[in-house]
PDB file of C-alpha atoms in Angstrom:
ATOM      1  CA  UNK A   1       0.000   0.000   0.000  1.00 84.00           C
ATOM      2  CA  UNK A   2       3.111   2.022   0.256  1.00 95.00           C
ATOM      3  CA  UNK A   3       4.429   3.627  -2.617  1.00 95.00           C
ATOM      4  CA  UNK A   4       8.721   3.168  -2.412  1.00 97.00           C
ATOM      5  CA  UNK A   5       8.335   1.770   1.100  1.00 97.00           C
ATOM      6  CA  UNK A   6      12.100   0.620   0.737  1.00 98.00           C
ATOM      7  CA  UNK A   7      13.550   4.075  -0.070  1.00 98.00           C
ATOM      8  CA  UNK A   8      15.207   2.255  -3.260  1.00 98.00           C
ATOM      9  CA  UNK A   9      13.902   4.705  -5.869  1.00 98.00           C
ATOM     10  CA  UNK A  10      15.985   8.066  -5.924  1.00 98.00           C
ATOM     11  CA  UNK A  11      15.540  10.870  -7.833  1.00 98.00           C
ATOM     12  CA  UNK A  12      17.689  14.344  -7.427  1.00 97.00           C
ATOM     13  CA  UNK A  13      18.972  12.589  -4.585  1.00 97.00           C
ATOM     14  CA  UNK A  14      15.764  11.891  -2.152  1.00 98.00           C
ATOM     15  CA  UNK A  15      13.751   9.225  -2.325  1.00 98.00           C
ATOM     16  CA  UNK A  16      10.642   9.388  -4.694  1.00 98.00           C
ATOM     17  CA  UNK A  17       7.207  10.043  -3.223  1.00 97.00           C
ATOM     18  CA  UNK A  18       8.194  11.125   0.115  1.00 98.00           C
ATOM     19  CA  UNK A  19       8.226  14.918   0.698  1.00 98.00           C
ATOM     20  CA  UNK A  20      10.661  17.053   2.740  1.00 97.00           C
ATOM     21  CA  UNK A  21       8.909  18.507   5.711  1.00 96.00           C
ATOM     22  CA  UNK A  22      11.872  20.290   6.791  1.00 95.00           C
ATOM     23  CA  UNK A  23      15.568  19.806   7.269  1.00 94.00           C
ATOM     24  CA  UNK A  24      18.420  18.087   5.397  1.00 96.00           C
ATOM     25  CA  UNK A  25      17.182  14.641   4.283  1.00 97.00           C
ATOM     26  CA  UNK A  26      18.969  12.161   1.670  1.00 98.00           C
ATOM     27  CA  UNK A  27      18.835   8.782   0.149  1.00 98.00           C
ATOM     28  CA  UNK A  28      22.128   7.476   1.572  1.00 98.00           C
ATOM     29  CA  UNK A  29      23.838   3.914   0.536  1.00 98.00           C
ATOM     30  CA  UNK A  30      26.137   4.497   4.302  1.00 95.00           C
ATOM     31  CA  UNK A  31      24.124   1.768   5.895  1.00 97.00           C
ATOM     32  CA  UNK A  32      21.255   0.039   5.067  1.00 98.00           C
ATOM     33  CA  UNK A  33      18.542  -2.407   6.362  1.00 97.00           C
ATOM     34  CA  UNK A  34      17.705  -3.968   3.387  1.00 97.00           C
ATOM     35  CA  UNK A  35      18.905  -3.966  -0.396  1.00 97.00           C
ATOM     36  CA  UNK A  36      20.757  -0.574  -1.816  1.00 98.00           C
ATOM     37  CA  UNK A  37      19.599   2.767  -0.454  1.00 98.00           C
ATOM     38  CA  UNK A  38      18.082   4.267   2.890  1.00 98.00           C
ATOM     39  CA  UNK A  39      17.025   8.057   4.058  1.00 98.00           C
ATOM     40  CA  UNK A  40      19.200   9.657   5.890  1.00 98.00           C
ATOM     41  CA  UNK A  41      18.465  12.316   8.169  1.00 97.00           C
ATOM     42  CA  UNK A  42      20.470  14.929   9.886  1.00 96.00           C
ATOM     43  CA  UNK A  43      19.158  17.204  12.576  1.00 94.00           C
ATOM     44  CA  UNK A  44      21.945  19.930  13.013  1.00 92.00           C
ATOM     45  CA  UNK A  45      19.680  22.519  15.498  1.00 91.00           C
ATOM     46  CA  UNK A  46      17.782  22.057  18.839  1.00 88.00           C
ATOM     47  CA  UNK A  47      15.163  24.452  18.013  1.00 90.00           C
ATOM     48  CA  UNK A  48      14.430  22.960  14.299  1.00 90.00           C
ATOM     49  CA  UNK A  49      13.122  19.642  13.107  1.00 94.00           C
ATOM     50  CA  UNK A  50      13.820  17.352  10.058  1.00 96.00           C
ATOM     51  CA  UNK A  51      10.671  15.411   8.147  1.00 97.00           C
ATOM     52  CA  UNK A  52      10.075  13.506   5.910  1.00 98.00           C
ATOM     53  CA  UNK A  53       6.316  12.546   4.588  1.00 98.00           C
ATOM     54  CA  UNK A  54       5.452   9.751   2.092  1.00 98.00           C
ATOM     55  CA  UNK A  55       2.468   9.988  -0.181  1.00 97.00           C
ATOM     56  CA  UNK A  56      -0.875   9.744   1.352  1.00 98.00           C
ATOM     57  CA  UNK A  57      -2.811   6.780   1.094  1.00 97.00           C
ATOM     58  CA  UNK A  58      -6.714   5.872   1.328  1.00 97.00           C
ATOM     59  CA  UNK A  59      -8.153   4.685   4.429  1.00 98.00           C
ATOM     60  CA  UNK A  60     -11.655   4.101   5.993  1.00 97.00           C
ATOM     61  CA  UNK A  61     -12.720   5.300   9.409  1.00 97.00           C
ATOM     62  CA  UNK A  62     -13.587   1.802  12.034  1.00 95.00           C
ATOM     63  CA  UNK A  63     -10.653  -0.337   9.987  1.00 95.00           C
ATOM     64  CA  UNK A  64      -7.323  -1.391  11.440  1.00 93.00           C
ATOM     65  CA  UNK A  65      -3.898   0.097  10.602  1.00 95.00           C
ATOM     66  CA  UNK A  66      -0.573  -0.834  10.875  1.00 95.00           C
ATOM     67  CA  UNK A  67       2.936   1.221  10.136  1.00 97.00           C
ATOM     68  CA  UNK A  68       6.245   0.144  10.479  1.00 96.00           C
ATOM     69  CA  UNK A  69       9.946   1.390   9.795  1.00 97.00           C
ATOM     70  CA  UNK A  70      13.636   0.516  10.627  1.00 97.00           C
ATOM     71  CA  UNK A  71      15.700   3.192  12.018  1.00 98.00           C
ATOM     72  CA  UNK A  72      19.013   3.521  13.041  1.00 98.00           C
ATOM     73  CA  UNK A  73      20.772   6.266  15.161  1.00 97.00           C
ATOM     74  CA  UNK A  74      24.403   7.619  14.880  1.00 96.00           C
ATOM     75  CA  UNK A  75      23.512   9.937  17.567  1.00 91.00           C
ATOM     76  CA  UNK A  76      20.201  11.114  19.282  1.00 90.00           C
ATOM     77  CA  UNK A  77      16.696   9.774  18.641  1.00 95.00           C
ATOM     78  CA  UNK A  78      14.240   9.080  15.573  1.00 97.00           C
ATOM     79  CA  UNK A  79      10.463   8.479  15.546  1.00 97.00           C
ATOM     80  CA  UNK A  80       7.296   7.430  13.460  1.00 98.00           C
ATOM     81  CA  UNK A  81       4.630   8.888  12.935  1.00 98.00           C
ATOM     82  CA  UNK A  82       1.640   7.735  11.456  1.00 98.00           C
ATOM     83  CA  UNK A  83      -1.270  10.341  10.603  1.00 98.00           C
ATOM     84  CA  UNK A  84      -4.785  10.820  10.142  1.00 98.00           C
ATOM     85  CA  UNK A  85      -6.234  13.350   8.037  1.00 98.00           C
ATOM     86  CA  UNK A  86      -9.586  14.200   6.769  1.00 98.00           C
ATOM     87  CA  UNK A  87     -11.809  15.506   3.580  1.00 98.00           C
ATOM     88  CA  UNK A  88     -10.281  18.834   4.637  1.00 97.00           C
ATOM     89  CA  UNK A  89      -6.922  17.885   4.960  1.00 97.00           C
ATOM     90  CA  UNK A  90      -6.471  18.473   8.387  1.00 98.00           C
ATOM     91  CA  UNK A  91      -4.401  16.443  10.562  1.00 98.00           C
ATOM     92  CA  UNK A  92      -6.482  14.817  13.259  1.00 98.00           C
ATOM     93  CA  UNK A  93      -4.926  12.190  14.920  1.00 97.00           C
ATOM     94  CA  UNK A  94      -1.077  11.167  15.212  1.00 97.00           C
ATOM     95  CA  UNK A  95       0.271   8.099  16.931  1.00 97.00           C
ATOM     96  CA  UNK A  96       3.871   7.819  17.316  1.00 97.00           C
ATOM     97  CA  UNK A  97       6.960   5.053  18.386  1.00 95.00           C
ATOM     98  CA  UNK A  98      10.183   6.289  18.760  1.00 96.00           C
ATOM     99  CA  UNK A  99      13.873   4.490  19.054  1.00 96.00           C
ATOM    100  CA  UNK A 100      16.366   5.553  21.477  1.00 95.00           C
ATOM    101  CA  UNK A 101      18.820   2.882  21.161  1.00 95.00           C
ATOM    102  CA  UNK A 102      22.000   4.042  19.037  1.00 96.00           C
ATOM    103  CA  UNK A 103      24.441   1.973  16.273  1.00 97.00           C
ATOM    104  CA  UNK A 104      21.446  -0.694  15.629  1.00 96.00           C
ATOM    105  CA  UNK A 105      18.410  -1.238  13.557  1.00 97.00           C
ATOM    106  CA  UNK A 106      15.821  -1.341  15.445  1.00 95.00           C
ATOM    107  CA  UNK A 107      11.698  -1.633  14.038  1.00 95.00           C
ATOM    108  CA  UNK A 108       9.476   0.806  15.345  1.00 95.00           C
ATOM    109  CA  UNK A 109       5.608  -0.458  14.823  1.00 93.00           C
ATOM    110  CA  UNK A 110       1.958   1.412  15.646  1.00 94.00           C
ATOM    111  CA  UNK A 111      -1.292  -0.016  15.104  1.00 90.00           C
ATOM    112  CA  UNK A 112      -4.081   2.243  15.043  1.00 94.00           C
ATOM    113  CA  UNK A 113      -8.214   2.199  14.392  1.00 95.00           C
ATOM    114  CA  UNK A 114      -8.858   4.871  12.028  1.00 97.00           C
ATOM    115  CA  UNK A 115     -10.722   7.565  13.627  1.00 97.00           C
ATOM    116  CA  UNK A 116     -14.038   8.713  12.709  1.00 98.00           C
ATOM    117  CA  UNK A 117     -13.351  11.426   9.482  1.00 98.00           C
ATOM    118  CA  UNK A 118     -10.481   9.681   8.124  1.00 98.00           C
ATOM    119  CA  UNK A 119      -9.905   9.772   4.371  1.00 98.00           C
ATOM    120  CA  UNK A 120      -6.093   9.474   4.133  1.00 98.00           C
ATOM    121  CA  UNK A 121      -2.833   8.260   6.292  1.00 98.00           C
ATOM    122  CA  UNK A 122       0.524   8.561   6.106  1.00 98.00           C
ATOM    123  CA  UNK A 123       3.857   8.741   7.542  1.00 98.00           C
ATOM    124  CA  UNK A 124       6.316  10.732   8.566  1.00 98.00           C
ATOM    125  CA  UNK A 125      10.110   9.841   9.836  1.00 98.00           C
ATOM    126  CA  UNK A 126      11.398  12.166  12.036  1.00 96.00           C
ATOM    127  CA  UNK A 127      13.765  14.130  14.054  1.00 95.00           C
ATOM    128  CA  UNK A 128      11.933  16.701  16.098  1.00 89.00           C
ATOM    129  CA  UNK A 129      12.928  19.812  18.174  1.00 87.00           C
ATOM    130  CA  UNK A 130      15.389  19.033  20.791  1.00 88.00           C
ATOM    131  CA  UNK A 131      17.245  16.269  19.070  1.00 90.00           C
ATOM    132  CA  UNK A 132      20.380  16.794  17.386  1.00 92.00           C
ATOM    133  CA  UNK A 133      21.827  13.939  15.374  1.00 93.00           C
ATOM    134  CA  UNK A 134      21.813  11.801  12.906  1.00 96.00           C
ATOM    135  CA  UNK A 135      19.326   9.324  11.948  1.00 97.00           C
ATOM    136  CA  UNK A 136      18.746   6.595   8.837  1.00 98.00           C
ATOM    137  CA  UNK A 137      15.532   5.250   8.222  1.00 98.00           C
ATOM    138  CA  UNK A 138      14.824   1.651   6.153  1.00 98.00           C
ATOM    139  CA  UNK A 139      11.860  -0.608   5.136  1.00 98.00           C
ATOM    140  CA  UNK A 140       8.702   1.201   5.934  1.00 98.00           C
ATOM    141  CA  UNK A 141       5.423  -0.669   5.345  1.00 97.00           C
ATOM    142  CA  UNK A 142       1.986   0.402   5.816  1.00 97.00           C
ATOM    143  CA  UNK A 143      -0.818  -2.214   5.358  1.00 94.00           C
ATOM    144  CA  UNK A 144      -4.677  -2.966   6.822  1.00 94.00           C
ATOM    145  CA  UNK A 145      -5.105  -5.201   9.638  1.00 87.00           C
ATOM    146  CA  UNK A 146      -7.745  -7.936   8.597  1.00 80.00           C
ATOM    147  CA  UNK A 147      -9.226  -9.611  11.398  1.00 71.00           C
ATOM    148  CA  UNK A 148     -10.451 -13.715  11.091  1.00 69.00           C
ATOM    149  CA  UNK A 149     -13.687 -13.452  12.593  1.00 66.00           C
ATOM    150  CA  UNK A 150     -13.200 -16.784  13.736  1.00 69.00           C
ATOM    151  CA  UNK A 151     -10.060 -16.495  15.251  1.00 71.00           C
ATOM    152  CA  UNK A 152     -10.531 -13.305  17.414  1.00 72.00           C
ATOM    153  CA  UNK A 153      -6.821 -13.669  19.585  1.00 78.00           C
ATOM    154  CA  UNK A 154      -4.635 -12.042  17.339  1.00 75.00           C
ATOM    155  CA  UNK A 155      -1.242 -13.747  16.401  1.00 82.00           C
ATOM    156  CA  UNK A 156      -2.070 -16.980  18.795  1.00 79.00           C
ATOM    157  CA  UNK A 157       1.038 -18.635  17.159  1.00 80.00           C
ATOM    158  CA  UNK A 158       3.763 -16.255  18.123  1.00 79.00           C
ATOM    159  CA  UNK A 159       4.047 -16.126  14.789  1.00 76.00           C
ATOM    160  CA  UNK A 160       4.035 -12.413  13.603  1.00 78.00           C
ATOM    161  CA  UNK A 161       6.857 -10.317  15.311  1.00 81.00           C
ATOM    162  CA  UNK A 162       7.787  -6.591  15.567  1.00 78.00           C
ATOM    163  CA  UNK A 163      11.190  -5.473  17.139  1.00 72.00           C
ATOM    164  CA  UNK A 164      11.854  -8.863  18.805  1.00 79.00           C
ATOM    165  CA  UNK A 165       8.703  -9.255  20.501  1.00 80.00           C
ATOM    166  CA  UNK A 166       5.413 -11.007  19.033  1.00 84.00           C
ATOM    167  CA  UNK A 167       2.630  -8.791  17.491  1.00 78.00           C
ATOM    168  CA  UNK A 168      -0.253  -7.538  19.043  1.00 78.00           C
ATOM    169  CA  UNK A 169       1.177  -8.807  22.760  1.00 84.00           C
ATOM    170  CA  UNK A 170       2.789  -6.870  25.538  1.00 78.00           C
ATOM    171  CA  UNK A 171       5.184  -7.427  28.125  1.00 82.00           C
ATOM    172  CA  UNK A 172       2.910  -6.671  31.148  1.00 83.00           C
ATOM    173  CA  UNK A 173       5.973  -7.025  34.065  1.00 79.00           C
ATOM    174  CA  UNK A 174       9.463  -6.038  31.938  1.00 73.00           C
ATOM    175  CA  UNK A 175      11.804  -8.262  31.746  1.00 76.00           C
ATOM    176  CA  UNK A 176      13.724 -10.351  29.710  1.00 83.00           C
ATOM    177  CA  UNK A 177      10.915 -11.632  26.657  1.00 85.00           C
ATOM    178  CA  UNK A 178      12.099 -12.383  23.113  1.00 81.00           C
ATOM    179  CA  UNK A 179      10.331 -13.842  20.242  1.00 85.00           C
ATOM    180  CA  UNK A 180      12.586 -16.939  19.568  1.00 83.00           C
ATOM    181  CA  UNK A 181      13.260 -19.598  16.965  1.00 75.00           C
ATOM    182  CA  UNK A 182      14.723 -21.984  19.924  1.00 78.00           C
ATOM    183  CA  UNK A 183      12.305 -24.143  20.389  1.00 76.00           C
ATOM    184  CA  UNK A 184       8.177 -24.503  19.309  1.00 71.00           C
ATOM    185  CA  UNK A 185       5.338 -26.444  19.787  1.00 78.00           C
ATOM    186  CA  UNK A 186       4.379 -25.873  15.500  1.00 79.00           C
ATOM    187  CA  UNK A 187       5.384 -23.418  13.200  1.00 74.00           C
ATOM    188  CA  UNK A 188       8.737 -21.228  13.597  1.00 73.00           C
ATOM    189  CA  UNK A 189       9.156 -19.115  16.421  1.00 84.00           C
ATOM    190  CA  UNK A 190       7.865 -19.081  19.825  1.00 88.00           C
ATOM    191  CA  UNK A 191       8.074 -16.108  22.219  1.00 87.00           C
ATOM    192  CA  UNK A 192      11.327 -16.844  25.104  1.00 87.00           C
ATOM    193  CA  UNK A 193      10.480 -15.654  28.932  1.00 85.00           C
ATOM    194  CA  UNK A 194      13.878 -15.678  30.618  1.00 87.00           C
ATOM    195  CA  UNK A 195      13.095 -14.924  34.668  1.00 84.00           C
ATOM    196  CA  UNK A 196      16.385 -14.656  36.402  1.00 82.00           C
ATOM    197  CA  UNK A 197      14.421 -13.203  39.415  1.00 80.00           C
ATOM    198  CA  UNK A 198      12.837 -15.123  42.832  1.00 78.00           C
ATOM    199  CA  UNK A 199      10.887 -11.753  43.784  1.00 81.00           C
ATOM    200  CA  UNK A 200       9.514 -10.846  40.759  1.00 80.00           C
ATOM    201  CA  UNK A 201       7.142 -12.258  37.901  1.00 83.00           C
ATOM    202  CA  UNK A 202       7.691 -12.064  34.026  1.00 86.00           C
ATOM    203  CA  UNK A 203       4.581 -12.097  31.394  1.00 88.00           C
ATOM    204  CA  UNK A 204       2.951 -11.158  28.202  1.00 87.00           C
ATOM    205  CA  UNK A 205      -0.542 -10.471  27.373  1.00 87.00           C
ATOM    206  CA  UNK A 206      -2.730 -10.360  24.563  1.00 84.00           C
ATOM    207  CA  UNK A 207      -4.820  -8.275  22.905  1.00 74.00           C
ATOM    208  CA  UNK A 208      -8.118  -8.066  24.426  1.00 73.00           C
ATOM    209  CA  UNK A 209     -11.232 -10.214  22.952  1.00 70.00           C
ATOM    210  CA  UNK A 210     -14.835  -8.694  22.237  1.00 67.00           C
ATOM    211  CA  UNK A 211     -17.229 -11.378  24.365  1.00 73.00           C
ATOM    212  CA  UNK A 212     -20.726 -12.074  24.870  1.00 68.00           C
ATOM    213  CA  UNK A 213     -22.967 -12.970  27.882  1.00 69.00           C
ATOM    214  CA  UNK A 214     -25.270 -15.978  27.236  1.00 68.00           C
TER     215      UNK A 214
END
């Protein structure tokens, strides 16, 4: 549903159909997630911010929504947004992930309802006011969350991961919780609780199920 998601396509420099909010943004080939080319972005000023916004994209107000990019920091922070606009082209609603670890890809992730008046999303990458560094962004993706009726818990097989963790669950007491290839009961991966504590528990939880009172 995203147009370029993987920043490969360059034109004049920048990657094609994503706009320049602000700031000093490039296609870089310095490091990469994936294939050739990523977007680099350097944030020189505490009091300015660097953007960049990719084409809009049709949604419908009720349906599901996920967006997801790899970013990696030489210095400082970088963020996702993913935004809401309506018939007027007003920005209504923004969620937002952001990565503070440094030297690493990491995958930031938001899922999202579309709120009532949506016609469009996108997303921006970003370095906002306060942050000075520099930051390189990889592998975006934007795509509609279909739900099986039938099976209402989301991703019951561990299967489906974002940033090292399973989809759509949540480490409820920190701690050390990896999705892991190690061992499974059926398919590939299984998610890894590792509780080096006698004090202290360790969990995840799912999403939580619509159900109904006989």
């Amino acid at each position: 549903m995203l147009p370029n998601s993987g920043f490969e396509q360059v034109s004049g420099g920048k990657p094609v159909g994503w706009s320049v909010m602000s700031g000093t943004v490039t296609s870089s080939t310095y490091t990469v997630h994936s294939a050739v080319y990523s977007v680099q972005l350097t944030d020189n000023s505490s009091t300015a911010s660097v953007g960049l916004r990719s084409q809009k994209i049709s949604v419908t107000p009720g349906k599901d929504y996920e967006a997801s990019v790899y970013s990696y920091n030489a210095q400082a922070s970088s963020s996702l947004y993913l935004e809401f606009w309506d018939a007027s082209n007003t920005l209504i609603l923004f969620p937002t992930a952001t990565n503070n670890t440094l030297n690493q890809w990491k995958q930031l992730g938001i899922s999202q309802t579309a709120p009532t008046g949506a016609v469009y999303a996108s997303l921006r990458v970003y370095s906002g006011q306060g942050n000075i560094g520099t930051s390189y962004f990889d592998d975006a993706d934007f795509r509609e969350l279909v739900k099986d009726p039938n099976t209402p818990l989301r991703n019951g097989g561990m299967e489906s991961t974002i940033d090292g963790m399973p989809r759509y669950w949540d480490s409820i007491f920190g701690g050390n919780i990896t999705s892991s290839l190690e061992r499974k009961r059926s398919g590939d991966r299984n998610v890894k609780m590792v509780d080096t504590s006698a004090t202290a528990g360790i969990g995840v939880r799912s999403q939580k199920m619509i159900v109904f009172q006989m």
